[in-house]
Amino acid sequence: MPPQRIYLAGPEVFLANAKEVGEEKKALCRKYGFEGVFPIDVEVKAEGKSPREFGLCISDVNEGLIRSCQIVIANLTPFRGPSADVGTVYELGFSHALGKLVLAYTNLAESFTERTAKALGGRVKRGADGLLRDGLGMFIEENCLIDNLMIDGCLNANSKLLIVEQAPAGELFSWLGGFEKCLAAAKKLTSKGT
Amino acid sequence: MPPQRIYLAGPEVFLANAKEVGEEKKALCRKYGFEGVFPIDVEVKAEGKSPREFGLCISDVNEGLIRSCQIVIANLTPFRGPSADVGTVYELGFSHALGKLVLAYTNLAESFTERTAKALGGRVKRGADGLLRDGLGMFIEENCLIDNLMIDGCLNANSKLLIVEQAPAGELFSWLGGFEKCLAAAKKLTSKGT
């Protein structure tokens, strides 16, 4: 039997050393008996394409890679705002709907409500209805979840695996402690009954 | 034949007058021969549930509502950061994978690259490799797309319908001009050959 394939979703593709982090993740996958698939494994050539065509082509390749995998591990560490990277979140919804086994981790332990209030520069106010609201009067979730409820809901309905751990300073997007816990859990979940 | 059902995804559920905006959207759906389904149409009771259980229950209800619809129109207006609301983006990926007809609009016409640079307080720098990077060295997409390439890629692979228009001042999350254009397009797309 070939090893099961895991799509490695996360904002680390934006890092200057993205390839290196991808190789580290794939080495860890092998350690647990899996084949890791990193989004930038397939090189999309920019030549002859407009920036728009180039971007759309990468999206197409990534959706194909997800379809080719049995498992997805998503890095939900907040990225340029209080929430996870939207590209990763898109892939989470896409994967869950396709029936993939989905697990996730975040390298930031701070609560979603606190992160949101901080991102809004503290300009939040509790309304007469008891809800915390931003400057536009839009409420802020206080459900003790790690991000928007659709994200936690996905993982709760899927693997129930969402590792929350604080990365060491300076390693927010490259630390793999939570990721390795997902791999251990994936191994346990997929070897059940075999 | 009952009218086709459209799930109305977007961050307007966070507005103080969310119900009102939902009713306006549903009235517009009827005008075009559709039945609009707004996420908060199904009231989830908070009593007897922990905040966490309450949040997860809403997610479960929303996924069920999406499954019950044939069409999804997503409001991708940037929300608390340079990108669209992650809950909406999750639903976009989920809906596309399920084969729903997906259309979208954004009420902010500013480019994604500019929005990102602004959200980073202008702390961006072009690296030796030609890529624009943030303070952590993570690159910023410059693909002339409206958001992360997975989002544009989804719509390009699906309906090809993504309306970008600037809302009047103060109406960023409630303006329905772009939304109505999606409805007109959905009507055209679904009545083909009938």
Short mmCIF file of C-alpha atoms in Angstrom, two decimals:
data_model
loop_
_atom_site.label_atom_id
_atom_site.label_comp_id
_atom_site.label_asym_id
_atom_site.label_seq_id
_atom_site.Cartn_x
_atom_site.Cartn_y
_atom_site.Cartn_z
CA MET A 1 0.00 0.00 0.00
CA PRO A 2 1.43 3.44 -0.86
CA PRO A 3 1.54 5.83 2.09
CA GLN A 4 -1.47 8.10 2.58
CA ARG A 5 -0.93 11.59 1.24
CA ILE A 6 -1.28 14.67 3.44
CA TYR A 7 -1.83 18.13 1.95
CA LEU A 8 0.12 20.65 4.04
CA ALA A 9 -2.02 23.80 4.08
CA GLY A 10 -0.72 26.96 5.71
CA PRO A 11 0.70 30.46 5.33
CA GLU A 12 4.30 29.24 5.54
CA VAL A 13 4.25 29.20 1.73
CA PHE A 14 4.75 32.99 2.03
CA LEU A 15 8.00 32.63 4.03
CA ALA A 16 11.34 33.47 2.43
CA ASN A 17 12.47 29.92 3.36
CA ALA A 18 9.17 28.28 2.39
CA LYS A 19 10.84 25.40 0.54
CA GLU A 20 12.97 24.56 3.56
CA VAL A 21 9.96 24.56 5.91
CA GLY A 22 8.10 22.40 3.38
CA GLU A 23 10.96 19.89 3.32
CA GLU A 24 10.97 19.77 7.14
CA LYS A 25 7.23 19.12 7.16
CA LYS A 26 7.57 16.39 4.55
CA ALA A 27 10.40 14.72 6.53
CA LEU A 28 8.13 14.66 9.59
CA CYS A 29 5.33 13.16 7.47
CA ARG A 30 7.66 10.34 6.41
CA LYS A 31 8.58 9.72 10.05
CA TYR A 32 4.89 8.98 10.70
CA GLY A 33 4.46 6.85 7.58
CA PHE A 34 2.79 9.51 5.41
CA GLU A 35 3.67 11.33 2.20
CA GLY A 36 3.55 15.09 2.67
CA VAL A 37 2.38 17.28 -0.21
CA PHE A 38 3.45 20.92 0.02
CA PRO A 39 1.54 23.48 -2.11
CA ILE A 40 4.67 24.74 -3.86
CA ASP A 41 5.95 21.23 -4.69
CA VAL A 42 4.48 21.73 -8.15
CA GLU A 43 6.32 24.62 -9.73
CA VAL A 44 4.02 26.85 -11.76
CA LYS A 45 5.94 28.69 -14.48
CA ALA A 46 5.31 32.42 -14.57
CA GLU A 47 6.67 32.87 -18.10
CA GLY A 48 4.06 33.52 -20.71
CA LYS A 49 1.36 34.14 -18.10
CA SER A 50 -0.12 37.41 -16.87
CA PRO A 51 0.10 37.84 -13.05
CA ARG A 52 -3.61 37.02 -12.96
CA GLU A 53 -3.25 33.84 -15.03
CA PHE A 54 -0.26 32.84 -12.88
CA GLY A 55 -2.32 33.23 -9.67
CA LEU A 56 -5.31 31.35 -11.04
CA CYS A 57 -3.06 28.55 -12.25
CA ILE A 58 -1.59 28.10 -8.74
CA SER A 59 -5.11 27.90 -7.32
CA ASP A 60 -5.99 25.22 -9.85
CA VAL A 61 -2.85 23.22 -9.03
CA ASN A 62 -3.54 23.44 -5.28
CA GLU A 63 -7.14 22.24 -5.64
CA GLY A 64 -5.82 19.31 -7.68
CA LEU A 65 -3.24 18.50 -4.99
CA ILE A 66 -5.92 18.51 -2.29
CA ARG A 67 -8.09 16.16 -4.35
CA SER A 68 -5.09 13.82 -4.67
CA CYS A 69 -4.65 13.60 -0.87
CA GLN A 70 -6.57 11.63 1.75
CA ILE A 71 -5.66 13.91 4.65
CA VAL A 72 -5.20 17.67 5.15
CA ILE A 73 -3.30 19.29 8.03
CA ALA A 74 -3.96 23.03 8.19
CA ASN A 75 -1.80 25.63 9.92
CA LEU A 76 -4.38 28.05 11.31
CA THR A 77 -1.90 30.44 12.94
CA PRO A 78 -3.38 33.96 12.55
CA PHE A 79 -1.95 35.74 9.53
CA ARG A 80 -2.05 39.52 8.89
CA GLY A 81 -5.11 39.98 11.09
CA PRO A 82 -6.94 38.26 13.93
CA SER A 83 -7.83 35.16 11.87
CA ALA A 84 -6.11 32.36 10.01
CA ASP A 85 -4.83 32.84 6.46
CA VAL A 86 -7.84 32.96 4.12
CA GLY A 87 -6.14 30.71 1.58
CA THR A 88 -5.76 28.03 4.24
CA VAL A 89 -9.32 28.55 5.46
CA TYR A 90 -10.61 28.19 1.90
CA GLU A 91 -8.74 24.90 1.64
CA LEU A 92 -10.18 23.77 4.98
CA GLY A 93 -13.77 24.20 3.75
CA PHE A 94 -12.93 22.66 0.39
CA SER A 95 -11.27 19.61 2.00
CA HIS A 96 -13.97 19.04 4.58
CA ALA A 97 -16.71 19.11 1.93
CA LEU A 98 -14.74 16.54 -0.10
CA GLY A 99 -14.70 14.21 2.89
CA LYS A 100 -10.96 14.41 3.54
CA LEU A 101 -9.71 13.76 7.07
CA VAL A 102 -8.84 17.27 8.30
CA LEU A 103 -6.67 18.16 11.30
CA ALA A 104 -5.30 21.56 12.28
CA TYR A 105 -3.00 23.46 14.59
CA THR A 106 -2.28 27.04 15.51
CA ASN A 107 0.98 28.36 16.91
CA LEU A 108 -0.69 31.25 18.75
CA ALA A 109 -2.45 30.48 22.03
CA GLU A 110 -4.11 33.91 22.54
CA SER A 111 -7.93 33.80 22.41
CA PHE A 112 -9.77 34.84 19.25
CA THR A 113 -11.77 37.50 21.07
CA GLU A 114 -8.59 39.07 22.48
CA ARG A 115 -6.83 38.92 19.12
CA THR A 116 -9.77 40.62 17.46
CA ALA A 117 -9.98 43.37 20.07
CA LYS A 118 -6.23 43.93 19.68
CA ALA A 119 -6.47 44.06 15.87
CA LEU A 120 -9.19 46.68 16.25
CA GLY A 121 -6.83 48.79 18.36
CA GLY A 122 -8.98 48.18 21.42
CA ARG A 123 -11.85 50.13 19.84
CA VAL A 124 -14.52 47.69 21.05
CA LYS A 125 -17.51 48.32 23.25
CA ARG A 126 -20.08 46.12 24.91
CA GLY A 127 -23.56 47.02 23.67
CA ALA A 128 -26.83 47.12 25.56
CA ASP A 129 -27.57 43.63 24.20
CA GLY A 130 -24.47 42.29 25.97
CA LEU A 131 -22.50 41.72 22.76
CA LEU A 132 -18.99 43.09 22.24
CA ARG A 133 -19.03 45.32 19.14
CA ASP A 134 -16.47 47.10 16.95
CA GLY A 135 -16.56 50.71 15.73
CA LEU A 136 -19.04 49.79 12.99
CA GLY A 137 -21.33 48.12 15.52
CA MET A 138 -20.43 44.66 14.22
CA PHE A 139 -20.23 42.09 16.99
CA ILE A 140 -17.19 40.10 18.00
CA GLU A 141 -17.52 36.37 18.60
CA GLU A 142 -17.07 35.28 22.23
CA ASN A 143 -17.56 31.55 21.90
CA CYS A 144 -14.28 30.40 23.49
CA LEU A 145 -13.26 29.06 20.08
CA ILE A 146 -9.89 29.51 18.39
CA ASP A 147 -11.23 31.44 15.38
CA ASN A 148 -14.47 32.11 13.48
CA LEU A 149 -16.99 29.45 14.46
CA MET A 150 -17.07 27.92 10.97
CA ILE A 151 -13.41 26.95 11.40
CA ASP A 152 -13.78 25.33 14.82
CA GLY A 153 -17.06 23.78 13.68
CA CYS A 154 -15.34 22.14 10.74
CA LEU A 155 -12.71 20.48 12.91
CA ASN A 156 -15.25 19.47 15.51
CA ALA A 157 -17.38 17.80 12.83
CA ASN A 158 -14.33 16.23 11.20
CA SER A 159 -11.35 14.86 13.19
CA LYS A 160 -11.96 16.83 16.41
CA LEU A 161 -8.23 17.56 16.22
CA LEU A 162 -7.18 21.19 16.67
CA ILE A 163 -3.89 21.66 18.50
CA VAL A 164 -3.38 25.06 20.15
CA GLU A 165 0.16 25.71 21.38
CA GLN A 166 2.29 28.81 21.67
CA ALA A 167 5.35 28.79 19.39
CA PRO A 168 8.71 29.96 20.76
CA ALA A 169 9.41 33.64 20.05
CA GLY A 170 10.31 34.34 16.43
CA GLU A 171 9.03 30.96 15.20
CA LEU A 172 5.34 31.74 14.76
CA PHE A 173 5.13 30.45 11.19
CA SER A 174 7.90 27.87 11.18
CA TRP A 175 7.53 26.02 14.49
CA LEU A 176 6.37 22.43 13.96
CA GLY A 177 5.51 21.22 17.47
CA GLY A 178 1.73 21.46 16.95
CA PHE A 179 2.11 20.09 13.44
CA GLU A 180 3.87 16.97 14.73
CA LYS A 181 1.04 16.40 17.22
CA CYS A 182 -1.39 16.44 14.27
CA LEU A 183 0.74 13.83 12.51
CA ALA A 184 0.72 11.58 15.58
CA ALA A 185 -3.07 11.96 15.81
CA ALA A 186 -3.50 11.29 12.07
CA LYS A 187 -1.49 8.10 12.42
CA LYS A 188 -3.70 6.95 15.28
CA LEU A 189 -6.92 7.86 13.45
CA THR A 190 -5.92 6.18 10.19
CA SER A 191 -4.53 2.99 11.74
CA LYS A 192 -7.69 2.30 13.72
CA GLY A 193 -8.81 -1.26 13.21
CA THR A 194 -5.86 -2.26 11.03
CA MET B 1 -40.87 23.83 -9.57
CA PRO B 2 -39.92 25.48 -6.26
CA PRO B 3 -37.51 28.41 -6.63
CA GLN B 4 -33.81 27.63 -6.40
CA ARG B 5 -32.35 28.39 -2.99
CA ILE B 6 -29.42 30.80 -2.56
CA TYR B 7 -27.27 30.74 0.59
CA LEU B 8 -26.35 34.34 1.45
CA ALA B 9 -22.80 34.17 2.83
CA GLY B 10 -21.16 37.29 4.24
CA PRO B 11 -20.00 39.25 7.26
CA GLU B 12 -23.23 41.27 7.42
CA VAL B 13 -24.42 38.69 9.98
CA PHE B 14 -22.22 40.63 12.43
CA LEU B 15 -24.08 43.93 11.86
CA ALA B 16 -26.36 45.33 14.55
CA ASN B 17 -29.16 45.35 11.92
CA ALA B 18 -28.23 41.95 10.45
CA LYS B 19 -31.83 40.73 10.33
CA GLU B 20 -32.91 43.79 8.39
CA VAL B 21 -30.08 43.40 5.85
CA GLY B 22 -30.97 39.71 5.56
CA GLU B 23 -34.61 40.58 4.82
CA GLU B 24 -33.50 43.09 2.15
CA LYS B 25 -31.30 40.44 0.54
CA LYS B 26 -34.12 37.91 0.58
CA ALA B 27 -36.55 40.40 -0.96
CA LEU B 28 -34.05 40.95 -3.79
CA CYS B 29 -33.75 37.18 -4.23
CA ARG B 30 -37.52 36.93 -4.67
CA LYS B 31 -37.42 39.71 -7.25
CA TYR B 32 -35.14 37.48 -9.35
CA GLY B 33 -37.19 34.32 -8.78
CA PHE B 34 -34.98 32.80 -6.06
CA GLU B 35 -35.42 31.92 -2.40
CA GLY B 36 -32.75 33.55 -0.26
CA VAL B 37 -31.43 31.71 2.80
CA PHE B 38 -29.74 33.92 5.38
CA PRO B 39 -27.43 32.24 7.93
CA ILE B 40 -29.32 33.57 10.94
CA ASP B 41 -32.73 32.52 9.59
CA VAL B 42 -32.48 29.46 11.81
CA GLU B 43 -32.40 30.70 15.37
CA VAL B 44 -30.01 28.69 17.52
CA LYS B 45 -30.98 28.84 21.18
CA ALA B 46 -28.15 29.76 23.53
CA GLU B 47 -29.92 28.46 26.66
CA GLY B 48 -28.48 25.27 28.04
CA LYS B 49 -25.40 25.49 25.83
CA SER B 50 -21.87 26.58 26.69
CA PRO B 51 -20.55 29.42 24.46
CA ARG B 52 -18.48 26.77 22.68
CA GLU B 53 -21.44 24.45 22.10
CA PHE B 54 -23.46 27.42 20.90
CA GLY B 55 -20.78 28.37 18.34
CA LEU B 56 -20.34 24.83 17.08
CA CYS B 57 -24.10 24.43 16.75
CA ILE B 58 -24.33 27.54 14.54
CA SER B 59 -21.58 26.13 12.32
CA ASP B 60 -23.47 22.87 12.00
CA VAL B 61 -26.69 24.70 11.08
CA ASN B 62 -24.89 26.83 8.48
CA GLU B 63 -23.28 23.82 6.79
CA GLY B 64 -26.72 22.21 6.64
CA LEU B 65 -28.22 25.36 5.10
CA ILE B 66 -25.49 25.43 2.44
CA ARG B 67 -26.14 21.78 1.59
CA SER B 68 -29.85 22.62 1.19
CA CYS B 69 -29.11 25.35 -1.39
CA GLN B 70 -28.24 25.11 -5.07
CA ILE B 71 -26.49 28.49 -5.25
CA VAL B 72 -24.22 30.53 -2.94
CA ILE B 73 -23.61 34.27 -3.24
CA ALA B 74 -20.67 35.37 -1.08
CA ASN B 75 -19.96 38.88 0.15
CA LEU B 76 -16.15 39.05 0.01
CA THR B 77 -15.83 42.64 1.28
CA PRO B 78 -12.64 42.75 3.41
CA PHE B 79 -13.44 42.32 7.09
CA ARG B 80 -11.12 43.25 10.01
CA GLY B 81 -8.02 42.89 7.86
CA PRO B 82 -6.96 42.94 4.22
CA SER B 83 -8.99 39.86 3.28
CA ALA B 84 -12.57 38.67 3.22
CA ASP B 85 -14.27 37.33 6.35
CA VAL B 86 -12.81 33.88 7.08
CA GLY B 87 -16.25 32.43 7.84
CA THR B 88 -17.41 33.45 4.38
CA VAL B 89 -14.21 32.15 2.78
CA TYR B 90 -14.66 28.81 4.55
CA GLU B 91 -18.18 28.61 3.13
CA LEU B 92 -16.86 29.48 -0.33
CA GLY B 93 -14.47 26.51 -0.34
CA PHE B 94 -17.09 24.24 1.17
CA SER B 95 -19.72 25.24 -1.42
CA HIS B 96 -17.40 24.99 -4.41
CA ALA B 97 -16.28 21.48 -3.40
CA LEU B 98 -19.94 20.44 -3.11
CA GLY B 99 -20.55 21.58 -6.69
CA LYS B 100 -22.82 24.51 -5.82
CA LEU B 101 -23.01 27.42 -8.26
CA VAL B 102 -20.96 30.11 -6.49
CA LEU B 103 -20.96 33.85 -7.27
CA ALA B 104 -19.41 36.66 -5.26
CA TYR B 105 -19.05 40.39 -4.83
CA THR B 106 -16.97 42.82 -2.84
CA ASN B 107 -17.93 46.36 -1.89
CA LEU B 108 -14.33 47.59 -1.75
CA ALA B 109 -12.59 48.33 -5.04
CA GLU B 110 -9.05 48.89 -3.64
CA SER B 111 -6.51 46.28 -4.80
CA PHE B 112 -5.54 43.38 -2.55
CA THR B 113 -1.85 44.31 -2.64
CA GLU B 114 -2.61 47.89 -1.56
CA ARG B 115 -4.98 46.73 1.19
CA THR B 116 -2.35 44.35 2.51
CA ALA B 117 0.39 47.00 2.51
CA LYS B 118 -1.99 49.37 4.31
CA ALA B 119 -2.92 46.73 6.90
CA LEU B 120 0.77 46.20 7.55
CA GLY B 121 1.14 49.91 8.26
CA GLY B 122 3.20 50.34 5.12
CA ARG B 123 5.99 48.17 6.56
CA VAL B 124 6.63 46.33 3.30
CA LYS B 125 9.82 46.10 1.28
CA ARG B 126 10.72 44.71 -2.11
CA GLY B 127 13.32 41.96 -1.74
CA ALA B 128 16.26 41.13 -3.99
CA ASP B 129 14.09 38.45 -5.62
CA GLY B 130 11.62 41.13 -6.74
CA LEU B 131 8.88 40.08 -4.33
CA LEU B 132 7.16 42.51 -1.98
CA ARG B 133 7.65 41.25 1.61
CA ASP B 134 6.34 42.13 5.07
CA GLY B 135 8.34 42.61 8.28
CA LEU B 136 8.63 38.84 8.75
CA GLY B 137 9.93 38.42 5.20
CA MET B 138 6.66 36.83 4.08
CA PHE B 139 5.73 37.83 0.55
CA ILE B 140 2.65 39.72 -0.53
CA GLU B 141 0.65 38.52 -3.52
CA GLU B 142 0.77 40.80 -6.56
CA ASN B 143 -1.41 38.87 -8.97
CA CYS B 144 -3.94 41.62 -9.79
CA LEU B 145 -6.58 39.52 -8.03
CA ILE B 146 -9.16 40.74 -5.55
CA ASP B 147 -7.93 38.59 -2.64
CA ASN B 148 -5.84 35.49 -1.90
CA LEU B 149 -5.49 33.52 -5.13
CA MET B 150 -7.50 30.56 -3.81
CA ILE B 151 -10.54 32.86 -3.59
CA ASP B 152 -10.27 34.29 -7.10
CA GLY B 153 -9.34 30.83 -8.37
CA CYS B 154 -12.53 29.37 -6.95
CA LEU B 155 -14.74 31.89 -8.69
CA ASN B 156 -12.81 31.59 -11.93
CA ALA B 157 -13.27 27.81 -11.88
CA ASN B 158 -16.92 28.11 -10.87
CA SER B 159 -19.25 30.84 -12.20
CA LYS B 160 -16.55 33.32 -13.27
CA LEU B 161 -18.72 35.88 -11.48
CA LEU B 162 -16.97 38.22 -9.06
CA ILE B 163 -18.38 41.74 -8.94
CA VAL B 164 -16.03 44.46 -7.66
CA GLU B 165 -17.70 47.81 -6.95
CA GLN B 166 -17.08 50.53 -4.43
CA ALA B 167 -19.94 50.99 -1.95
CA PRO B 168 -21.07 54.50 -1.04
CA ALA B 169 -19.42 55.89 2.10
CA GLY B 170 -20.72 54.29 5.31
CA GLU B 171 -22.39 51.39 3.50
CA LEU B 172 -19.46 49.00 3.17
CA PHE B 173 -21.26 46.01 4.67
CA SER B 174 -24.85 46.83 3.82
CA TRP B 175 -24.77 48.10 0.22
CA LEU B 176 -26.45 45.65 -2.15
CA GLY B 177 -25.52 46.96 -5.60
CA GLY B 178 -22.91 44.28 -6.27
CA PHE B 179 -25.15 41.67 -4.69
CA GLU B 180 -27.99 42.49 -7.09
CA LYS B 181 -25.63 42.10 -10.05
CA CYS B 182 -24.81 38.60 -8.77
CA LEU B 183 -28.54 37.82 -8.64
CA ALA B 184 -29.03 38.99 -12.22
CA ALA B 185 -26.07 36.84 -13.31
CA ALA B 186 -27.36 33.83 -11.35
CA LYS B 187 -30.72 34.16 -13.09
CA LYS B 188 -29.02 34.22 -16.48
CA LEU B 189 -26.78 31.26 -15.64
CA THR B 190 -29.58 29.09 -14.24
CA SER B 191 -32.11 29.83 -16.96
CA LYS B 192 -29.74 28.84 -19.77
CA GLY B 193 -31.40 26.41 -22.11
CA THR B 194 -34.76 26.46 -20.33
#
